[in-house]
Coordinates of C-alpha atoms in Angstrom, one line a residue:
M1068 CA 130.5 -2.3 228.1
I1069 CA 129.9 -0.2 231.2
L1070 CA 126.8 1.9 230.8
H1071 CA 128.5 5.3 231.2
D1072 CA 130.9 4.4 228.4
L1073 CA 128.1 4.9 225.9
I1074 CA 129.1 8.6 226.0
S1075 CA 132.8 9.3 226.0
Y1076 CA 134.3 11.4 228.8
D1077 CA 135.3 14.3 226.4
V1078 CA 131.8 14.5 225.0
L1079 CA 130.3 14.5 228.5
R1080 CA 132.6 17.4 229.4
I1081 CA 131.4 19.4 226.4
I1082 CA 127.7 18.5 227.2
W1083 CA 128.1 19.8 230.8
W1084 CA 129.9 22.9 229.6
L1085 CA 127.0 23.6 227.3
L1086 CA 124.4 22.8 230.0
L1087 CA 126.2 25.1 232.5
G1088 CA 126.0 27.9 229.9
I1089 CA 122.3 27.2 229.3
V1090 CA 121.5 27.3 233.0
L1091 CA 123.3 30.6 233.4
V1092 CA 121.4 32.0 230.4
G1093 CA 118.2 30.6 231.8
F1094 CA 118.8 32.3 235.2
A1095 CA 119.7 35.6 233.6
V1096 CA 116.6 35.6 231.3
M1097 CA 114.1 34.2 233.7
D1098 CA 115.2 35.8 237.0
G1099 CA 116.6 38.8 235.2
F1100 CA 113.3 40.5 234.8
D1101 CA 112.6 40.0 238.5
L1102 CA 115.8 41.8 239.3
G1103 CA 115.1 44.5 236.8
T1104 CA 111.6 45.0 238.1
G1105 CA 112.9 45.4 241.7
M1106 CA 115.4 48.0 240.5
L1107 CA 112.6 49.9 238.7
L1108 CA 110.1 49.7 241.5
P1109 CA 110.8 53.0 243.3
F1110 CA 110.9 54.9 240.0
V1111 CA 108.0 53.7 237.9
G1112 CA 105.5 53.4 240.7
K1113 CA 104.4 56.9 241.7
T1114 CA 101.7 55.8 244.1
D1115 CA 101.3 53.0 246.6
L1116 CA 98.8 51.2 244.3
E1117 CA 101.1 51.5 241.3
R1118 CA 104.0 50.0 243.3
R1119 CA 101.8 47.2 244.4
I1120 CA 100.9 46.6 240.7
V1121 CA 104.7 46.4 239.9
I1122 CA 105.4 44.0 242.7
N1123 CA 102.5 41.7 241.8
T1124 CA 103.8 41.3 238.2
V1125 CA 106.6 39.2 239.6
G1126 CA 105.2 38.1 242.9
P1127 CA 103.7 34.9 241.7
V1128 CA 106.7 33.8 239.6
W1129 CA 109.9 35.0 241.2
E1130 CA 110.3 31.9 243.4
G1131 CA 110.1 29.6 240.4
N1132 CA 112.6 31.7 238.6
Q1133 CA 115.1 31.2 241.5
V1134 CA 115.2 27.5 240.5
W1135 CA 117.7 28.5 237.7
L1136 CA 120.1 29.9 240.3
I1137 CA 119.9 26.7 242.4
L1138 CA 120.5 24.7 239.2
A1139 CA 123.5 26.8 238.4
G1140 CA 125.0 26.4 241.8
G1141 CA 124.3 22.6 241.9
A1142 CA 125.8 22.1 238.4
I1143 CA 129.0 23.9 239.3
F1144 CA 129.3 22.0 242.6
A1145 CA 128.7 18.6 241.0
A1146 CA 130.1 18.9 237.5
W1147 CA 133.0 21.4 238.1
P1148 CA 134.1 21.0 241.7
Q1149 CA 137.4 22.9 241.3
L1150 CA 135.5 25.8 239.8
Y1151 CA 133.1 25.7 242.7
A1152 CA 136.0 25.7 245.2
V1153 CA 137.6 28.8 243.7
S1154 CA 134.5 30.8 243.0
F1155 CA 132.6 30.1 246.2
S1156 CA 135.7 30.6 248.4
G1157 CA 137.4 33.4 246.5
F1158 CA 134.2 35.3 245.9
Y1159 CA 132.9 34.6 249.4
I1160 CA 132.0 38.2 250.4
A1161 CA 130.5 38.9 246.9
M1162 CA 128.4 35.7 247.2
F1163 CA 127.3 36.8 250.7
L1164 CA 126.2 40.2 249.3
V1165 CA 124.2 38.4 246.6
L1166 CA 122.6 36.2 249.2
V1167 CA 121.6 39.2 251.2
G1168 CA 120.0 40.8 248.2
I1169 CA 118.2 37.6 247.4
I1170 CA 116.9 37.3 251.0
L1171 CA 115.6 40.8 250.9
R1172 CA 113.2 40.0 248.1
P1173 CA 110.8 37.5 249.8
V1174 CA 111.0 39.5 253.0
G1175 CA 110.2 42.7 251.2
F1176 CA 107.3 41.1 249.3
K1177 CA 105.8 39.6 252.5
Y1178 CA 106.2 42.5 254.9
R1179 CA 105.8 45.6 252.7
S1180 CA 102.0 45.8 252.9
K1181 CA 101.7 44.6 256.5
R1182 CA 101.4 48.2 257.7
E1183 CA 99.8 51.3 256.2
S1184 CA 102.7 53.5 257.1
K1185 CA 104.1 55.4 254.1
T1186 CA 107.6 55.4 255.6
W1187 CA 107.3 51.6 256.2
R1188 CA 106.3 50.8 252.7
S1189 CA 108.8 53.2 251.1
T1190 CA 111.6 51.6 253.1
W1191 CA 110.7 48.2 251.8
D1192 CA 110.4 49.5 248.3
W1193 CA 114.0 50.7 248.5
L1194 CA 115.1 47.4 250.0
L1195 CA 113.5 45.6 247.1
F1196 CA 115.5 48.0 244.9
V1197 CA 118.7 46.9 246.7
G1198 CA 117.6 43.2 246.3
G1199 CA 117.6 43.7 242.5
F1200 CA 120.6 46.1 242.2
V1201 CA 123.2 44.3 244.3
P1202 CA 122.9 40.8 242.6
S1203 CA 122.8 42.4 239.2
L1204 CA 126.0 44.4 239.9
I1205 CA 127.8 41.5 241.6
F1206 CA 127.0 39.0 238.8
G1207 CA 128.4 41.4 236.2
V1208 CA 131.5 42.2 238.3
A1209 CA 132.1 38.4 238.7
M1210 CA 131.9 37.9 234.9
G1211 CA 134.4 40.8 234.4
N1212 CA 136.8 39.2 236.8
V1213 CA 136.5 35.8 235.1
L1214 CA 137.4 37.3 231.8
Q1215 CA 140.5 39.0 233.3
G1216 CA 141.5 35.9 235.3
V1217 CA 141.4 35.3 239.0
P1218 CA 144.4 35.1 241.4
F1219 CA 144.3 31.5 242.6
E1220 CA 146.8 28.7 242.7
I1221 CA 146.6 24.9 242.8
K1222 CA 149.0 22.8 244.9
P1223 CA 150.3 19.4 243.7
D1224 CA 147.8 17.7 246.0
M1225 CA 145.0 19.6 244.2
Q1226 CA 144.2 22.0 247.1
V1227 CA 143.0 25.3 245.7
F1228 CA 144.0 28.6 247.3
Y1229 CA 142.5 32.0 246.4
R1230 CA 145.1 34.8 246.8
G1231 CA 143.0 37.8 246.1
S1232 CA 140.7 40.1 248.1
F1233 CA 137.1 41.3 247.7
F1234 CA 138.2 44.9 246.9
G1235 CA 140.6 43.5 244.3
L1236 CA 137.5 42.3 242.4
L1237 CA 136.3 45.9 242.1
N1238 CA 138.6 46.9 239.3
P1239 CA 137.5 49.3 236.5
F1240 CA 136.8 46.7 233.9
A1241 CA 134.8 44.5 236.3
I1242 CA 132.8 47.5 237.5
L1243 CA 132.0 48.3 233.8
C1244 CA 130.8 44.8 233.3
G1245 CA 128.7 45.2 236.5
V1246 CA 127.1 48.4 235.0
L1247 CA 126.4 46.5 231.8
S1248 CA 124.7 43.8 233.8
I1249 CA 122.5 46.4 235.5
V1250 CA 121.3 48.2 232.3
M1251 CA 120.8 44.8 230.6
L1252 CA 118.5 43.6 233.3
L1253 CA 116.8 47.0 233.6
T1254 CA 115.9 46.6 230.0
H1255 CA 114.6 43.2 230.7
G1256 CA 112.6 44.4 233.7
A1257 CA 111.2 47.3 231.7
S1258 CA 110.1 45.0 228.9
W1259 CA 108.4 42.6 231.4
L1260 CA 106.5 45.5 233.0
A1261 CA 105.5 46.7 229.6
V1262 CA 104.0 43.3 228.9
K1263 CA 102.2 43.1 232.3
T1264 CA 101.0 46.7 232.9
D1265 CA 98.9 49.4 231.3
D1266 CA 99.4 53.2 231.4
P1267 CA 100.7 55.1 233.2
I1268 CA 103.3 52.5 234.3
F1269 CA 103.5 51.2 230.7
S1270 CA 104.6 54.6 229.3
R1271 CA 107.2 55.1 232.0
V1272 CA 108.8 51.7 231.6
R1273 CA 108.7 51.9 227.9
K1274 CA 110.8 55.1 227.9
I1275 CA 113.2 53.6 230.4
G1276 CA 113.6 50.4 228.5
M1277 CA 114.4 52.3 225.3
I1278 CA 117.2 54.2 227.0
T1279 CA 118.7 51.2 228.8
G1280 CA 118.5 49.1 225.7
V1281 CA 120.6 51.5 223.8
L1282 CA 123.0 51.7 226.8
T1283 CA 123.2 47.9 226.8
T1284 CA 124.5 47.8 223.3
I1285 CA 127.0 50.7 223.9
L1286 CA 128.4 49.3 227.1
Y1287 CA 128.6 45.7 225.6
G1288 CA 130.6 47.1 222.7
L1289 CA 132.8 49.1 225.0
C1290 CA 133.5 46.0 227.2
G1291 CA 134.4 44.0 224.2
L1292 CA 136.8 46.7 222.9
L1293 CA 138.5 47.1 226.3
L1294 CA 138.7 43.3 226.8
N1295 CA 140.7 42.8 223.6
L1296 CA 142.8 45.9 223.9
A1297 CA 143.8 45.7 227.6
T1298 CA 143.3 42.1 228.6
T1299 CA 145.5 39.1 228.1
G1300 CA 144.1 36.0 226.5
Y1301 CA 145.0 32.4 227.2
H1302 CA 145.5 29.4 224.9
I1303 CA 146.6 25.8 225.4
T1304 CA 149.9 24.8 223.8
G1305 CA 150.0 21.2 224.9
G1306 CA 149.6 18.5 227.5
V1307 CA 145.8 18.3 227.5
V1308 CA 144.0 15.0 227.0
A1309 CA 140.3 15.7 226.4
N1310 CA 139.2 12.4 228.0
G1311 CA 142.1 12.3 230.5
P1312 CA 142.1 12.8 234.3
S1313 CA 141.0 16.1 235.9
N1314 CA 144.4 17.6 236.7
P1315 CA 144.9 21.2 235.7
L1316 CA 148.6 21.0 236.3
M1317 CA 149.3 18.6 233.4
K1318 CA 148.9 21.1 230.6
Q1319 CA 150.9 23.9 229.1
V1320 CA 149.4 27.3 228.6
A1321 CA 150.6 30.5 226.9
T1322 CA 149.2 34.0 227.0
N1323 CA 148.6 36.4 224.1
A1324 CA 148.0 40.1 223.7
S1325 CA 145.1 39.7 221.4
G1326 CA 142.7 39.0 224.2
W1327 CA 140.1 36.3 223.8
L1328 CA 139.6 36.6 220.0
D1329 CA 141.4 33.4 219.0
N1330 CA 138.2 31.2 218.8
Y1331 CA 136.4 33.9 216.7
H1332 CA 139.3 34.1 214.3
Q1333 CA 139.6 30.3 213.9
T1334 CA 135.8 29.9 213.4
P1335 CA 134.3 33.1 211.9
I1336 CA 130.7 31.9 212.2
L1337 CA 131.1 32.3 216.0
W1338 CA 131.0 36.1 215.4
L1339 CA 127.2 35.7 215.2
V1340 CA 127.1 35.2 219.0
P1341 CA 128.4 38.7 220.0
I1342 CA 126.6 40.2 217.0
I1343 CA 123.3 39.0 218.6
G1344 CA 124.5 40.5 221.9
L1345 CA 124.9 43.8 220.1
V1346 CA 121.9 43.9 217.9
A1347 CA 119.2 42.2 219.9
P1348 CA 118.9 45.0 222.6
L1349 CA 118.4 47.5 219.8
L1350 CA 115.6 45.3 218.4
A1351 CA 114.1 45.3 221.9
V1352 CA 114.2 49.1 221.8
A1353 CA 112.6 49.2 218.4
C1354 CA 109.8 46.8 219.6
L1355 CA 109.2 49.0 222.7
A1356 CA 109.0 52.1 220.4
M1357 CA 106.4 50.2 218.3
R1358 CA 104.5 49.2 221.5
K1359 CA 105.3 45.5 221.0
P1360 CA 106.4 44.5 224.5
V1361 CA 106.1 40.8 224.0
L1362 CA 108.5 41.0 221.1
A1363 CA 110.7 43.4 223.1
I1364 CA 111.2 40.9 226.0
I1365 CA 111.9 38.1 223.5
A1366 CA 114.5 40.2 221.7
N1367 CA 116.1 41.4 224.9
G1368 CA 116.2 37.8 226.1
L1369 CA 118.1 36.9 223.0
G1370 CA 120.5 39.8 223.7
I1371 CA 121.1 38.5 227.2
A1372 CA 121.8 35.0 225.8
G1373 CA 124.2 36.4 223.2
I1374 CA 126.1 38.5 225.7
I1375 CA 126.6 35.6 228.2
A1376 CA 127.3 33.0 225.4
S1377 CA 129.9 35.3 223.8
V1378 CA 132.0 35.0 227.1
G1379 CA 131.9 31.2 227.0
V1380 CA 132.6 31.1 223.3
A1381 CA 135.6 33.4 223.6
M1382 CA 137.1 31.6 226.6
F1383 CA 136.6 28.0 225.5
P1384 CA 138.1 25.7 226.7
F1385 CA 139.0 27.8 229.7
I1386 CA 136.3 28.3 232.4
L1387 CA 138.4 30.1 235.0
P1388 CA 141.9 31.5 234.1
S1389 CA 144.6 32.0 236.8
T1390 CA 146.6 35.2 236.9
I1391 CA 149.2 33.6 239.3
D1392 CA 150.2 30.9 236.8
P1393 CA 148.3 30.3 233.5
V1394 CA 149.1 26.6 233.8
M1395 CA 146.8 26.4 236.9
S1396 CA 143.8 27.8 234.9
L1397 CA 140.7 25.6 234.9
T1398 CA 139.5 24.2 231.6
V1399 CA 136.7 22.1 230.3
W1400 CA 139.2 19.2 229.9
D1401 CA 140.9 19.1 233.3
S1402 CA 138.6 20.4 236.0
S1403 CA 135.4 18.3 235.8
S1404 CA 134.0 15.5 237.9
S1405 CA 134.5 11.9 237.0
H1406 CA 133.1 10.2 233.9
F1407 CA 130.6 8.3 236.0
T1408 CA 129.4 11.4 237.9
L1409 CA 128.9 13.4 234.7
F1410 CA 126.9 10.5 233.2
V1411 CA 124.6 10.1 236.2
M1412 CA 124.1 13.8 236.4
L1413 CA 123.2 13.9 232.7
I1414 CA 120.5 11.2 233.3
V1415 CA 119.1 13.3 236.1
A1416 CA 119.2 16.4 234.0
V1417 CA 117.4 14.7 231.1
I1418 CA 114.6 13.8 233.5
F1419 CA 114.2 16.9 235.6
V1420 CA 115.1 19.9 233.4
P1421 CA 112.2 19.2 231.0
T1422 CA 110.0 18.8 234.0
V1423 CA 111.0 22.2 235.3
L1424 CA 110.5 23.7 231.9
A1425 CA 107.1 22.2 231.5
Y1426 CA 106.0 23.3 235.0
T1427 CA 107.3 26.8 234.3
S1428 CA 105.5 27.1 231.0
W1429 CA 102.3 26.0 232.6
V1430 CA 102.6 28.6 235.4
Y1431 CA 103.2 31.4 232.9
K1432 CA 100.3 30.3 230.8
I1433 CA 98.0 30.3 233.9
L1434 CA 99.2 33.7 235.1
W1435 CA 99.4 35.3 231.7
G1436 CA 97.7 38.7 231.4
K1437 CA 98.1 42.2 232.7
V1438 CA 98.1 43.2 236.4
S1439 CA 95.7 46.1 237.0
V1440 CA 94.0 47.9 239.9
K1441 CA 91.1 45.5 239.5
T1442 CA 93.5 42.5 239.9
I1443 CA 95.0 43.9 243.1
E1444 CA 91.6 44.8 244.7
G1445 CA 90.0 41.6 243.7
N1446 CA 92.7 39.3 245.1
K1447 CA 93.2 39.2 248.9
Q1448 CA 96.4 37.2 248.3
S1449 CA 98.1 40.0 246.4
Y1450 CA 101.1 41.7 247.8

């Protein structure tokens, strides 16, 4: 028996679909509070010293949190090459804007305090705001477009062509999803700052987090309602072989007017996933109201996981629908890498993902505690 036959092709595809979801959730939860903190910076720090405190709550950890984004990009490239081809070519301008936002963060951290000028520092504070706002918005917009379907086609020789435009991505539903992403990560950033700071910053972020937490639940519910009232769902009617070759053109697909609710109707226990997405942000609000910030960030993290996971659960087995021809849509069963590639990647993941988690846990343990004026003044390496 060949070694990679120990795990069948269809099982490996499911495993990598799950791993991709876990990595995306990991990025949103771990790097999400960095993005949220950047967006909050100009508003919760009233003095230069307060803004330095805000920056230094994420300064030591943001680079490590970026690993989740690298893992997500690598997983899509290696495990789902056709998904990578469509998303990284069709969403090219959007990806470029995300990259600009991500680049602004380290530059802002490093250069902000190089000069005493108030104008200089204020400018970098707003650039750090942009570095948090733009990726948060774009990621939400991208998710909204994935749910609606993307205008791409696949030729018989498996070449992928994106037929849309950047401004076509900025449709009302996608923008609503982008706003949801922003308030969701603002709540996460506020919860993080509540954990890491004392008054007066604590009181400010506590109030903001309570407002954005409620907005997260409202906007998530509105997105779900609009999705299933005004969006077409997809389902496979035949032709798919779960352990067959990766050829999206071999299946038959039909659309339905009930949106993406089929999986929930067939397996009612799956309703727990969006329920978590609805309820957990409100639990975070309650925890902030009770001055329990650690519980608040855990609750909001669960909410983020529920919101992202509900998309994957609703769409399964589709990972990127095509609006040009539903048959060309990419699914778990027909757009993955080879059996051998997925197996080798799984071995690598089993070795290195626990290593990343262990290192990350150690870093947070070492750096645990609040950032204060004393912390800033006593550390020459602080931002």
